[in-house]
Coordinates of C-alpha atoms in Angstrom, one line a residue:
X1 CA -71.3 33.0 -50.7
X2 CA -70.3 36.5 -52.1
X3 CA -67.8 35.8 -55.6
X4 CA -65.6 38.9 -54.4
X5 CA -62.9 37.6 -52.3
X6 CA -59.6 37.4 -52.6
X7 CA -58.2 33.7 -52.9
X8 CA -54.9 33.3 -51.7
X9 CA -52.3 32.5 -54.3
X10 CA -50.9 29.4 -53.5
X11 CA -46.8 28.9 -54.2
X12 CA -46.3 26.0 -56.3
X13 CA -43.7 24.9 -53.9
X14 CA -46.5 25.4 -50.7
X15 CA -47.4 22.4 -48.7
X16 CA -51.2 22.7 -48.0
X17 CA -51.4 20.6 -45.1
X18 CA -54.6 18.6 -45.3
X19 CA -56.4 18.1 -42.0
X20 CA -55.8 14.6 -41.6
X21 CA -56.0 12.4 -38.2
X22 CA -52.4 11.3 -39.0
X23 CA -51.3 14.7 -38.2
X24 CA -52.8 14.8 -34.6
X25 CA -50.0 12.2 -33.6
X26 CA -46.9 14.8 -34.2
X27 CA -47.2 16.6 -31.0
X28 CA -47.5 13.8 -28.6
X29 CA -44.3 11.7 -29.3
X30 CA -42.5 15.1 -29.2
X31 CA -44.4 16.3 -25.8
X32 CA -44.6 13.0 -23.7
X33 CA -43.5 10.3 -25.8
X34 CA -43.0 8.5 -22.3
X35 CA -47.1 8.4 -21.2
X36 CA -48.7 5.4 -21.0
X37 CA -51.2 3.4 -22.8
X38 CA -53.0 0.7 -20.5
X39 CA -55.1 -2.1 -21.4
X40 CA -56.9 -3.2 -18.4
X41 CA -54.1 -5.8 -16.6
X42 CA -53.3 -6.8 -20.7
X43 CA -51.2 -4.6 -22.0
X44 CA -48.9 -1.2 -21.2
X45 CA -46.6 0.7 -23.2
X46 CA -45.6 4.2 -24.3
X47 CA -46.4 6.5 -27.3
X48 CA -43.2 5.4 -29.2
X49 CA -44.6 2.1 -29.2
X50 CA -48.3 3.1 -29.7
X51 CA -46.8 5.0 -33.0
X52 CA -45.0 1.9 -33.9
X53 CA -48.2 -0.1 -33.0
X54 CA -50.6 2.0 -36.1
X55 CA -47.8 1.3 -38.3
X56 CA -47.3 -2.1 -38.0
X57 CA -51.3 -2.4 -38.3
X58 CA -51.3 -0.6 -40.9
X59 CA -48.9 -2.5 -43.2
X60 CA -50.3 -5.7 -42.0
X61 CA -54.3 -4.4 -43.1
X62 CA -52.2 -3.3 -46.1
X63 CA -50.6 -7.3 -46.8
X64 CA -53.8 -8.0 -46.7
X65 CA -55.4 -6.3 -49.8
X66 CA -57.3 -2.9 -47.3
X67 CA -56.9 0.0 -50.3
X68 CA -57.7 3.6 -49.7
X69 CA -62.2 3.8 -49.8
X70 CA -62.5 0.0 -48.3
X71 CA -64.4 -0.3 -45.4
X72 CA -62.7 -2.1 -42.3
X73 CA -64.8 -3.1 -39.1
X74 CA -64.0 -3.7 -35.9
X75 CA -65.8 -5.6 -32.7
X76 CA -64.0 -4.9 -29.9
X77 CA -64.7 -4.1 -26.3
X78 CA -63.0 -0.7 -25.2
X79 CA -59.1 -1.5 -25.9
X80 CA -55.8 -0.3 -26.8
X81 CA -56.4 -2.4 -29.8
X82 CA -59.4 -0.2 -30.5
X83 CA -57.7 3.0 -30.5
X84 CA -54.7 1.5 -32.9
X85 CA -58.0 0.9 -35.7
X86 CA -58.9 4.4 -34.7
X87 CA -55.6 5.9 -36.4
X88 CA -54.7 3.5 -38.6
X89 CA -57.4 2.4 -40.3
X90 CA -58.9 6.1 -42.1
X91 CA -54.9 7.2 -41.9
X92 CA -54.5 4.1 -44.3
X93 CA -57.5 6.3 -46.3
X94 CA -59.8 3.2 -45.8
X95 CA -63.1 4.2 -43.6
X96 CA -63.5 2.5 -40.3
X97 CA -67.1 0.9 -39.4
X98 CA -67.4 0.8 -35.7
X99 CA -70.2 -2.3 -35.4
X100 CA -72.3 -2.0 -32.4
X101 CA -72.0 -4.7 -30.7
X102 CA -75.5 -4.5 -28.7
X103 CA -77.2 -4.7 -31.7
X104 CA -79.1 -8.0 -32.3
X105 CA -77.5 -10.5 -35.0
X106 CA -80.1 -9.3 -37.7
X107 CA -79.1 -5.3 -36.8
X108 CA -75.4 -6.2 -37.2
X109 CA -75.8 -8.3 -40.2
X110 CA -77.8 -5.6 -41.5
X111 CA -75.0 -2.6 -41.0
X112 CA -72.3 -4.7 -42.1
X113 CA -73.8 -5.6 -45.4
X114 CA -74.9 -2.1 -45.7
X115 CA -71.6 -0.4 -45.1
X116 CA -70.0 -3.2 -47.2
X117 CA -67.1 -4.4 -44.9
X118 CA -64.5 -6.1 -46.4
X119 CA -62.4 -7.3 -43.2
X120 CA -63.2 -8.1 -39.8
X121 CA -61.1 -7.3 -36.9
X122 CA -63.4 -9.3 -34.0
X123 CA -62.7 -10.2 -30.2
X124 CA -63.3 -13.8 -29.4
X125 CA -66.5 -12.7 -27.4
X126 CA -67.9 -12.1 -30.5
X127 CA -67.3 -14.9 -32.5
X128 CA -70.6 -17.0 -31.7
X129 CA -72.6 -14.4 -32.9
X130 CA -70.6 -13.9 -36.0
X131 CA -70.7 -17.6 -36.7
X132 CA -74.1 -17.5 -36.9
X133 CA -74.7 -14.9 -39.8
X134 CA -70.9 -15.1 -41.5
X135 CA -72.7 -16.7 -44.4
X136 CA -75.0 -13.5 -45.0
X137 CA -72.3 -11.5 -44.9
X138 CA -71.8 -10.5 -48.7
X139 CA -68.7 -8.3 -48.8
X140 CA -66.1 -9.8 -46.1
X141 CA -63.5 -11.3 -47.5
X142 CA -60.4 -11.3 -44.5
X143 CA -61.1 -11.9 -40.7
X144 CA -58.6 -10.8 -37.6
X145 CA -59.1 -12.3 -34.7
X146 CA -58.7 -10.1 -31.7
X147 CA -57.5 -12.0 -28.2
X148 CA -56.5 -11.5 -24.7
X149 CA -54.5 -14.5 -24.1
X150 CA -53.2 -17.5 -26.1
X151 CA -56.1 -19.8 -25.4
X152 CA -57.1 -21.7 -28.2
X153 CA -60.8 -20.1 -29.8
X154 CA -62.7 -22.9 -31.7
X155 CA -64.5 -21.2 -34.2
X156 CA -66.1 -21.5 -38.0
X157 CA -65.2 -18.1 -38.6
X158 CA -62.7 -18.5 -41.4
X159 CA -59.9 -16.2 -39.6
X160 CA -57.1 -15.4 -41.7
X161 CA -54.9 -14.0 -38.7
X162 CA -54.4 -13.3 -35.5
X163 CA -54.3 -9.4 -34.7
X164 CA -51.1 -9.7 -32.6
X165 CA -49.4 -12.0 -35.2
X166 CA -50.8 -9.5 -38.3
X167 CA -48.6 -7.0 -36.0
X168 CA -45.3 -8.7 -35.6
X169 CA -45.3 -9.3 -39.6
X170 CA -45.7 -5.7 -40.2
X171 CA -43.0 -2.7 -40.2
X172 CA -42.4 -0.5 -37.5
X173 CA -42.8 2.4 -40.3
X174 CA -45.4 3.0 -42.6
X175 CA -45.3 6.0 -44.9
X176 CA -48.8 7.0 -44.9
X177 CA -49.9 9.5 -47.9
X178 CA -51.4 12.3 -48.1
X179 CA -55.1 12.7 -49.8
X180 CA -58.4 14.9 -49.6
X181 CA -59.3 15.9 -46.0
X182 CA -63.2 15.9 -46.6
X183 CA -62.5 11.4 -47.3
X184 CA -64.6 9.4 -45.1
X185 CA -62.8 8.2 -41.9
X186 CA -65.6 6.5 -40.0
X187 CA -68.5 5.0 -40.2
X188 CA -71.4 3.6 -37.2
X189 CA -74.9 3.3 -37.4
X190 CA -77.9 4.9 -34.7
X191 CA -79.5 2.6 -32.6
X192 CA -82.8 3.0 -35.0
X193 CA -85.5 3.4 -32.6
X194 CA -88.0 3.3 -36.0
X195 CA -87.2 1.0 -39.1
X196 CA -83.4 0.1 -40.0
X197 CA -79.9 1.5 -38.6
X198 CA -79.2 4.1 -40.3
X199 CA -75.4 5.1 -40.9
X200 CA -73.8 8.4 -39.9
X201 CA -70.2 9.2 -41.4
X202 CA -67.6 11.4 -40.7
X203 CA -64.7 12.7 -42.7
X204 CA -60.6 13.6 -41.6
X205 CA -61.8 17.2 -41.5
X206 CA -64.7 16.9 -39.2
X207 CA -62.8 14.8 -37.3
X208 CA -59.8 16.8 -36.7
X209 CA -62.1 19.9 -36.1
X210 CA -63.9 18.4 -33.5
X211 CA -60.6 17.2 -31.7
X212 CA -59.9 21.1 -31.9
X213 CA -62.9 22.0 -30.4
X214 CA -63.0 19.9 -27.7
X215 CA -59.2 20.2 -26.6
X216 CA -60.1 23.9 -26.2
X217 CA -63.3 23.7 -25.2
X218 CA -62.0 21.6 -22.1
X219 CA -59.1 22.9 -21.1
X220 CA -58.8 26.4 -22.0
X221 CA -61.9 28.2 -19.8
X222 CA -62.3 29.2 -16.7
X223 CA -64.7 26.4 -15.5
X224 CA -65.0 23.1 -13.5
X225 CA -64.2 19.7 -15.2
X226 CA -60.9 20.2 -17.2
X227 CA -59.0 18.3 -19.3
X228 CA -55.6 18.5 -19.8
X229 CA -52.0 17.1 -20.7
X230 CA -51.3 15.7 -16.9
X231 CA -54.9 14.0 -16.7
X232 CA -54.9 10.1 -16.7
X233 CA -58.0 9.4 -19.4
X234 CA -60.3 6.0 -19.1
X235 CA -63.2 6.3 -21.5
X236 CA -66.6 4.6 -19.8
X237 CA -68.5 5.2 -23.3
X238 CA -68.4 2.3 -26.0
X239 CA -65.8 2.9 -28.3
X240 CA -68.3 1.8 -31.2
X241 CA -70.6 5.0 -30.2
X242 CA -70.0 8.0 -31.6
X243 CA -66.2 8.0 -31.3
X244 CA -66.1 7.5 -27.7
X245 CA -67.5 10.9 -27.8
X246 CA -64.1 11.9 -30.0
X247 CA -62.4 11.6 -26.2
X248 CA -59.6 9.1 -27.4
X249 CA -58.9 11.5 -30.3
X250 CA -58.4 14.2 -27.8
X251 CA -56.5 12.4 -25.2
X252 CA -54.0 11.1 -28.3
X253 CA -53.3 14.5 -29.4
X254 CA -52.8 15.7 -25.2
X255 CA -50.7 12.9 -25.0
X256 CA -52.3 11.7 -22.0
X257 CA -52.0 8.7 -20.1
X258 CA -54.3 6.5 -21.4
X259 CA -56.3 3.3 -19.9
X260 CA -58.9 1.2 -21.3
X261 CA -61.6 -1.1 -19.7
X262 CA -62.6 -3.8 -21.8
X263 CA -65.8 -4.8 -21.0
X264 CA -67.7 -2.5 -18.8
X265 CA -67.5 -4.2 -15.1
X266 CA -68.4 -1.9 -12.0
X267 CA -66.4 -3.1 -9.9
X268 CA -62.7 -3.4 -12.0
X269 CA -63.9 -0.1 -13.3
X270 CA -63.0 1.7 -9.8
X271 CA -60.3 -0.6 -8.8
X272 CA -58.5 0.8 -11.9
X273 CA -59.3 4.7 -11.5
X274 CA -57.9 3.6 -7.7
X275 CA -54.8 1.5 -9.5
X276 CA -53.9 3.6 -12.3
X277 CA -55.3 7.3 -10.8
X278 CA -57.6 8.3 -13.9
X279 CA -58.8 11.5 -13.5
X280 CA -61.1 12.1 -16.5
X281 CA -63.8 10.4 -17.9
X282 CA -67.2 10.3 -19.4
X283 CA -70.2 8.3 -19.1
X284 CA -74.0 7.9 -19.4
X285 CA -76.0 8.2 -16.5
X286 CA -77.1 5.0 -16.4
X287 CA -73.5 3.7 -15.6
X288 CA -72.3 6.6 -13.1
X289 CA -75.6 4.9 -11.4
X290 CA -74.1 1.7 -11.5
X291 CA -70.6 2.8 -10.1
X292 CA -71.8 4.7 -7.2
X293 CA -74.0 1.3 -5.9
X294 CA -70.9 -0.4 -5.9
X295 CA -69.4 -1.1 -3.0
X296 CA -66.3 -0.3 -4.2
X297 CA -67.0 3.3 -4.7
X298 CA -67.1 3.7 -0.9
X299 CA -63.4 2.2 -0.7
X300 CA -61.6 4.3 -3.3
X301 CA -61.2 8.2 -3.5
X302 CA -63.3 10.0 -6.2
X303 CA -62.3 13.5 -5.3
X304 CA -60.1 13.8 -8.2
X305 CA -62.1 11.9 -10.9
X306 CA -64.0 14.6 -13.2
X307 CA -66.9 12.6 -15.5
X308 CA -68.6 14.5 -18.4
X309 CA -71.7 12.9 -18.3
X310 CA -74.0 12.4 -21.9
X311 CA -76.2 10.7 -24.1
X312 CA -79.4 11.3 -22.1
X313 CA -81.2 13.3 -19.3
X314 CA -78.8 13.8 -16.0
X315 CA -81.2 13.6 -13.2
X316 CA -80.5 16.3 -10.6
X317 CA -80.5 13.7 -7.7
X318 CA -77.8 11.4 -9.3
X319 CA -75.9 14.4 -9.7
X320 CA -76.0 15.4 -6.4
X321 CA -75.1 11.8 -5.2
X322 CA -72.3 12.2 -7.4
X323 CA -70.9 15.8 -6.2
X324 CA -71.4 14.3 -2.5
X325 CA -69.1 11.4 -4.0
X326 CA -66.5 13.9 -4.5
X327 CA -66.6 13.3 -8.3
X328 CA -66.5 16.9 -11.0
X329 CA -69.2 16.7 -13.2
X330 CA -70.1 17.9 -16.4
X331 CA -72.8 18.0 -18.6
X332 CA -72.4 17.7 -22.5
X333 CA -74.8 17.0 -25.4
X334 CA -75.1 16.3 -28.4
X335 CA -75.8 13.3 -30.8
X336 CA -74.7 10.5 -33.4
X337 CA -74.8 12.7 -36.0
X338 CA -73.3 15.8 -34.9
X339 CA -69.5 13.7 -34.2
X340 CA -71.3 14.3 -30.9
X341 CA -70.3 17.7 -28.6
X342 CA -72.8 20.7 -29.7
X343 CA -72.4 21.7 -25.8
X344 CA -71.4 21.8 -22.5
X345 CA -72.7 22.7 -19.2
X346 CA -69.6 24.9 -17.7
X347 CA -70.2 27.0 -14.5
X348 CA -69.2 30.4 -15.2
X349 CA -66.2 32.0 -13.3
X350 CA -69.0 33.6 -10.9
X351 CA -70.5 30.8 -10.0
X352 CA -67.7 28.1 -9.4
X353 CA -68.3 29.1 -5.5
X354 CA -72.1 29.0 -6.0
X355 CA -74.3 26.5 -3.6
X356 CA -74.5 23.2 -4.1
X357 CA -78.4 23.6 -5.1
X358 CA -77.4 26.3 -7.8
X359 CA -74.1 24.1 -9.4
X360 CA -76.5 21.3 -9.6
X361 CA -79.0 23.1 -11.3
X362 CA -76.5 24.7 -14.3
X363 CA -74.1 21.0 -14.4
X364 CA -77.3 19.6 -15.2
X365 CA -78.2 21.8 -17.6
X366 CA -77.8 21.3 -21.8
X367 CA -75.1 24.0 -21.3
X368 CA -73.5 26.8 -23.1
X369 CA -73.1 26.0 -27.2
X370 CA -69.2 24.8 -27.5
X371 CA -67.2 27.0 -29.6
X372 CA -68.0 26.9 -33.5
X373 CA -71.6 25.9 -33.0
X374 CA -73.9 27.5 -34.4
X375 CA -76.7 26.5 -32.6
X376 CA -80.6 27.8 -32.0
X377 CA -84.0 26.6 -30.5
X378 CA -86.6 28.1 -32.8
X379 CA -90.2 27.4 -33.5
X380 CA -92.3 26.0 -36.4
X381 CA -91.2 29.0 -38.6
X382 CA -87.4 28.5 -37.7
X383 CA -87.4 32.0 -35.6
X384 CA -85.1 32.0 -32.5
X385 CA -87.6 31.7 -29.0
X386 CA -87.5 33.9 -26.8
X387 CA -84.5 33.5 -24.2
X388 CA -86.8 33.5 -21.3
X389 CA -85.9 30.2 -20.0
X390 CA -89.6 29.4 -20.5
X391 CA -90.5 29.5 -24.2
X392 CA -89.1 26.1 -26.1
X393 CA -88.5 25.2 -29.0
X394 CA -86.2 23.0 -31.2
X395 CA -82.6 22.7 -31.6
X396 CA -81.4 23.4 -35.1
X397 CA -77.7 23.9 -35.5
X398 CA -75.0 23.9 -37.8
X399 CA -71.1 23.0 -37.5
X400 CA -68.0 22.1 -39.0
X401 CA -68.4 18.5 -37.4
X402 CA -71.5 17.3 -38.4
X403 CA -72.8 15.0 -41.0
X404 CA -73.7 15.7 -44.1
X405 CA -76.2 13.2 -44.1
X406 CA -77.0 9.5 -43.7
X407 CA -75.3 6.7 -45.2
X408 CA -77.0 6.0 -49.0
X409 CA -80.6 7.5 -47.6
X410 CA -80.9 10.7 -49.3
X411 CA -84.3 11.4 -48.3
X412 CA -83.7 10.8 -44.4
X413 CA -80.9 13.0 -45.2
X414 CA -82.8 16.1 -46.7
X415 CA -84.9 15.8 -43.7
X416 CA -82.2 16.0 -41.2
X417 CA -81.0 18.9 -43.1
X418 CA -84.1 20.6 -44.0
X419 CA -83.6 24.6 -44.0
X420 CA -80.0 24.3 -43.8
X421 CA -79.9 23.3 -40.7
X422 CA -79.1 20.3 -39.0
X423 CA -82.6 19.2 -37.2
X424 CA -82.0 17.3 -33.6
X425 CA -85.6 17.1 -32.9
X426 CA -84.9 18.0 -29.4
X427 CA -87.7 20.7 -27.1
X428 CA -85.4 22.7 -25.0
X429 CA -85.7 26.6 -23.5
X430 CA -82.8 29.1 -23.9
X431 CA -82.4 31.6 -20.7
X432 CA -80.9 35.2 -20.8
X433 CA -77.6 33.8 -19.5
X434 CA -76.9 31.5 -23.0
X435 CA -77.8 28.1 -20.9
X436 CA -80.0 25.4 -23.0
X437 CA -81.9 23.3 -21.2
X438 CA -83.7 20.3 -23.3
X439 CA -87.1 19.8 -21.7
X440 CA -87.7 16.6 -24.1
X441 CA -88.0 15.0 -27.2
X442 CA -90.7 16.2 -30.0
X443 CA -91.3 12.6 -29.9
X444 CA -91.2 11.9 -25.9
X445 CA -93.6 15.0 -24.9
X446 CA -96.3 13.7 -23.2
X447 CA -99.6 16.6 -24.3
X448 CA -102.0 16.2 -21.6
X449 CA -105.4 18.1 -21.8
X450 CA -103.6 20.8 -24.0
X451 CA -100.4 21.0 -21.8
X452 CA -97.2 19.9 -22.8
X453 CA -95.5 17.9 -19.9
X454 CA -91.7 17.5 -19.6
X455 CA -90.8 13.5 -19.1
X456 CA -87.2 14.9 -18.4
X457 CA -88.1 17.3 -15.8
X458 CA -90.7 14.9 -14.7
X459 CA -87.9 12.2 -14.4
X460 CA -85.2 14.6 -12.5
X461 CA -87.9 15.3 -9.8
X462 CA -88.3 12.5 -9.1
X463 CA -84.7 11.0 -9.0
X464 CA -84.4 13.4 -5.9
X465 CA -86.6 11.0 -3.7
X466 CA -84.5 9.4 -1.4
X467 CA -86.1 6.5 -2.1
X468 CA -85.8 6.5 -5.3
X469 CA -82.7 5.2 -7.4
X470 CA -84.1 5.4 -11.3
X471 CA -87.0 6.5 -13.0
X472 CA -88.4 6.9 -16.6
X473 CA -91.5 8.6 -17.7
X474 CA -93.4 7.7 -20.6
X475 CA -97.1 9.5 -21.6
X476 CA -100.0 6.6 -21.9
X477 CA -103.0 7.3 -24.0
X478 CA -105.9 8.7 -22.5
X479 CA -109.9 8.7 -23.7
X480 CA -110.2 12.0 -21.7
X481 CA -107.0 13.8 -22.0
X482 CA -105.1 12.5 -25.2
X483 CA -102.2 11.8 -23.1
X484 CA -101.1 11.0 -19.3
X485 CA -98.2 10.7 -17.4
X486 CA -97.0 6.8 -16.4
X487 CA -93.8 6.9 -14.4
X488 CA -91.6 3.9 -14.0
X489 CA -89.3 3.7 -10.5
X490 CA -86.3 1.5 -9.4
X491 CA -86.0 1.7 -5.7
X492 CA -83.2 2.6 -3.5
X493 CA -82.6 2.3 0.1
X494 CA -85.1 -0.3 0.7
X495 CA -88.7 1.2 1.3
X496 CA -91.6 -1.0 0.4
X497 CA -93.2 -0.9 -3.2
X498 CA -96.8 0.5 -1.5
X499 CA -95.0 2.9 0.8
X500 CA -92.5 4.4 -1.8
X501 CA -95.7 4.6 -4.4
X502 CA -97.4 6.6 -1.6
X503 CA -94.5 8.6 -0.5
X504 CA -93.6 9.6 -4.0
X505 CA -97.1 10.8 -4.5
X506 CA -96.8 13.0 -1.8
X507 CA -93.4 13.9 -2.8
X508 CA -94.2 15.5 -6.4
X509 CA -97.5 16.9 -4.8
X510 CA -95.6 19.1 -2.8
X511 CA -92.8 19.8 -5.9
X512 CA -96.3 20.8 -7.7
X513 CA -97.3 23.3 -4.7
X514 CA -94.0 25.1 -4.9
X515 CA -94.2 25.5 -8.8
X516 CA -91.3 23.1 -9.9
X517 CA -93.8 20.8 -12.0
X518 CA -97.2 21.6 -13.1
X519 CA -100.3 19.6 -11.3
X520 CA -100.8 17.7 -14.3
X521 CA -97.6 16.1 -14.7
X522 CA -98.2 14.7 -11.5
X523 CA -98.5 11.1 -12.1
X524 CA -101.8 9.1 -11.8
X525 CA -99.9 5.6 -12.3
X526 CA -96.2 5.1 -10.4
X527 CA -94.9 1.5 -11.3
X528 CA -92.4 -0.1 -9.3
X529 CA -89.9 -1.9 -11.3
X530 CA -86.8 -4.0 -10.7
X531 CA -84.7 -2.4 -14.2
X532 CA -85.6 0.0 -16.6
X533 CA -85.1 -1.2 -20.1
X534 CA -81.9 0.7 -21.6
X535 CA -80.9 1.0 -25.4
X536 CA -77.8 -0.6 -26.8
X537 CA -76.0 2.3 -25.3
X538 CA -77.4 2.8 -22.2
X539 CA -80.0 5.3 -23.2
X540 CA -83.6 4.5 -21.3
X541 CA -85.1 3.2 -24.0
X542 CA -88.7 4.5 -24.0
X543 CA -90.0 3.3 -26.6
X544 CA -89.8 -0.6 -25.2
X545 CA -91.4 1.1 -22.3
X546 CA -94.5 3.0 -24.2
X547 CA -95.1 -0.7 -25.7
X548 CA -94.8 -2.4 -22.7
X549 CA -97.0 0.2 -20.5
X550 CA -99.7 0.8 -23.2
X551 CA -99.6 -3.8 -23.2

């Protein structure tokens, strides 16, 4: 950093407006004060009242002894409630820990002692797992009990208040203060596919940058999939992951209608894009599978519904299904610890009237970097590939959004960060257009007698098989060849385990012939399955599978 610039002088008198969330609620209780905010058939009301809502939350968490630093979690399903302890909470300067509710008891008993919550804001669902490790707990000392109707809830959880009745007792106007915009805000842990969770933090700043990003990023270009002030937003990923992608952020500062799901039910998921005509959302791929078997889906109109789709591989045949449906789709990546969005996959203004075959191939793509990414695929000596769409390498990247390293692990942290950039440890190709495409992760490769073979490529072949509704690809050990192929199937539309085996054989011999895989990742085993196992957030969860295939 040179030591010759000229730093502003600052008049004594000068406010220098921190970049705090607080601030992202001005515009939209000026703009559409009168937009909704919908909790399944629960609750409704308008941004005056959501406004009034954080404050009353806020001086209630403040009755009860929350200070600025203080670490507040929350285990809700996807709820108005949950946005309310998405602004009030870090506005109060306290740092909110999203607990992932997926988790098994020992993983959630493990991230809260480690983040050291000291009150509990937890849906009734949640209380018989809670009951069984609140003595472990070493740092709670207050529990709010979250509810969607009066019922009684029968519990040894020592609750000191019901969230509803913590709200009545507070004031319709808090006076939040100002401090540093680099403070911690939140607070979640990844889904530790090796060893402990391990937690990933983000401050006001990072926060508020990314809400920038993304605001412009989706609604200012030229492309397919927008967001904008007269969309109606339904998030369809967990509110304890990554922010809901930072979506309800920017939604809150659009000043969009807003609806939330609860718990994640196919079929009352359509019925209320039909009811309450939501026209943005964003999902993993595993659930856009799910909605599009329902039987719903065949009843209500998609054609206006745009879904940015994340968190793993998009398999070009689901996508297909899915632009068949009617629905806009978008791809994005990124990852817990980069807030998440490093990129998205928007159609340039030449090819919005491209063939289906051609829009499927670049919506399904990593994308174009999002503005203020800084992002390259490199090799071992950190030198950019060749943009060739052949060569790979990995993703390194810096931003203004990501963390600066893992929750009270300083040597995970160094190695995320090593070079000075962040690491994401996925393989992906860059082409001469900009478009990233990841072709896997260093750890899911599979090498086969000295050829690296894509699982994710291997995986979107095969999701085109009409027969076929999804598949995971994992590489077993081999005596011979260090490594071979093993793909798992779910099948759709009713062909025989023997005949789909032998039809998919035939199938990625011929994708082989015309030069879309190579001959070796043509699999010697195809296993027909009834589920695929999934992470905690939906993610196929391949390294359950590698265990259970090489057992």
């Amino acid at each position: 950093m040179t030591a010759n610039t000229r730093i502003i002088e600052k008049t004594p008198s000068a406010y220098g407006y921190p970049l705090l969330i607080k601030h992202l609620l001005h515009f939209p209780t000026v703009y559409t004060p009168q937009k909704e905010i919908v909790y399944r058939d629960k609750a409704r009301y308008d941004y005056y009242e959501f406004f009034r809502r954080i404050s009353r939350l806020a001086s209630g968490l403040s009755a009860l002894g929350v200070k600025p630093g203080d670490v507040v979690a929350v285990l809700d399903w996807d709820s108005h409630r949950y946005l309310e302890c998405y602004f009030a909470v870090p506005m109060l300067g306290a740092v909110l820990h999203t607990v992932n509710i997926r988790l098994s008891p020992a993983q959630i008993l493990y991230t809260m002692n480690h983040a050291g919550d000291t009150v509990v804001l937890v849906h009734e669902d949640f209380l018989p797992m809670l009951e069984g490790i609140k003595d472990e707990l070493k740092t709670v000392r207050r529990w709010i009990l979250l509810k969607d109707d009066d019922t009684q809830s029968n519990t040894s959880v020592p609750v000191d208040v019901e969230y509803e009745q913590l709200l009545a007792k507070g004031s319709d106007h808090y006076d939040f203060d100002d401090f540093d915009e680099n403070s911690m805000a939140t607070l979640f842990y990844t889904t530790g596919t090796t060893g402990d969770p391990k937690g990933v933090y983000f401050s006001h700043r990072q926060l508020f940058m990314h809400t920038m990003m993304l605001s412009a990023a989706l609604g200012s270009y030229h492309a397919q999939g927008r967001f904008r002030s007269n969309d109606v937003y339904m998030p369809l990923t967990p509110m304890f992951h990554v922010h809901a992608w930072g979506l309800p952020y920017v939604a809150t500062f659009l000043g969009v209608k807003q609806v939330y799901p609860g718990r994640y039910e196919p079929d009352a998921i359509l019925r209320l894009v039909d009811k309450e005509k939501v026209t943005f959302s964003h999902c993993v791929p595993t659930i856009l599978h799910m909605l599009l078997q329902s039987l719903v889906a065949k009843e209500v109109d998609l054609s206006k519904w745009k879904l940015l789709i994340g968190g793993s591989a998009f398999p070009r045949g689901l996508a297909k299904a899915a632009l068949e449906a009617g629905i806009d789709i978008t791809t994005g990546y990124g990852m817990s610890e980069t807030c998440p969005v490093l990129s998205l996959a928007l159609l340039k203004p030449d090819e919005l009237d491209a063939d289906l075959d051609w829009q499927v191939h670049v919506r399904t793509s990593t994308g174009l970097p999002a503005p203020l990414v800084d992002l390259h695929v490199v090799g071992p000596d950190m030198k950019d590939v060749t943009p060739d769409g052949r060569t790979t390498g990995e993703i390194v990247v810096r931003a203004p959004w990501l963390t600066q390293g893992y929750y009270e692990n300083p040597e995970a942290s160094e190695d995320l960060w090593r070079g000075g950039y962040m690491h994401t440890g996925d393989v992906a190709c860059i082409d001469s257009e900009g478009y990233i495409r990841i072709t896997d992760r260093l750890k899911d490769v599979i090498k086969s007698g000295g050829e690296w073979i894509s699982s994710l490529e291997l995986e979107s072949v095969i999701s085109e098989h009409p027969g076929v509704g999804e598949a995971a690809v994992v590489g077993r050990p081999d005596d011979r060849w260090g490594e071979r192929p093993v793909a798992l199937v779910v099948p759709s539309g009713g062909m025989r385990d023997g005949a789909l085996k032998a039809d998919l054989h035939k199938f990625l011999k011929k994708a082989s012939a015309q030069g879309r895989i190579s001959k070796w990742a043509v699999p010697d085993e195809i296993k027909v399955v009834e589920a695929i196992p999934k992470t905690s957030v939906g993610k196929i969860d391949k390294k359950l599978i590698r265990l259970q295939t090489v057992a």
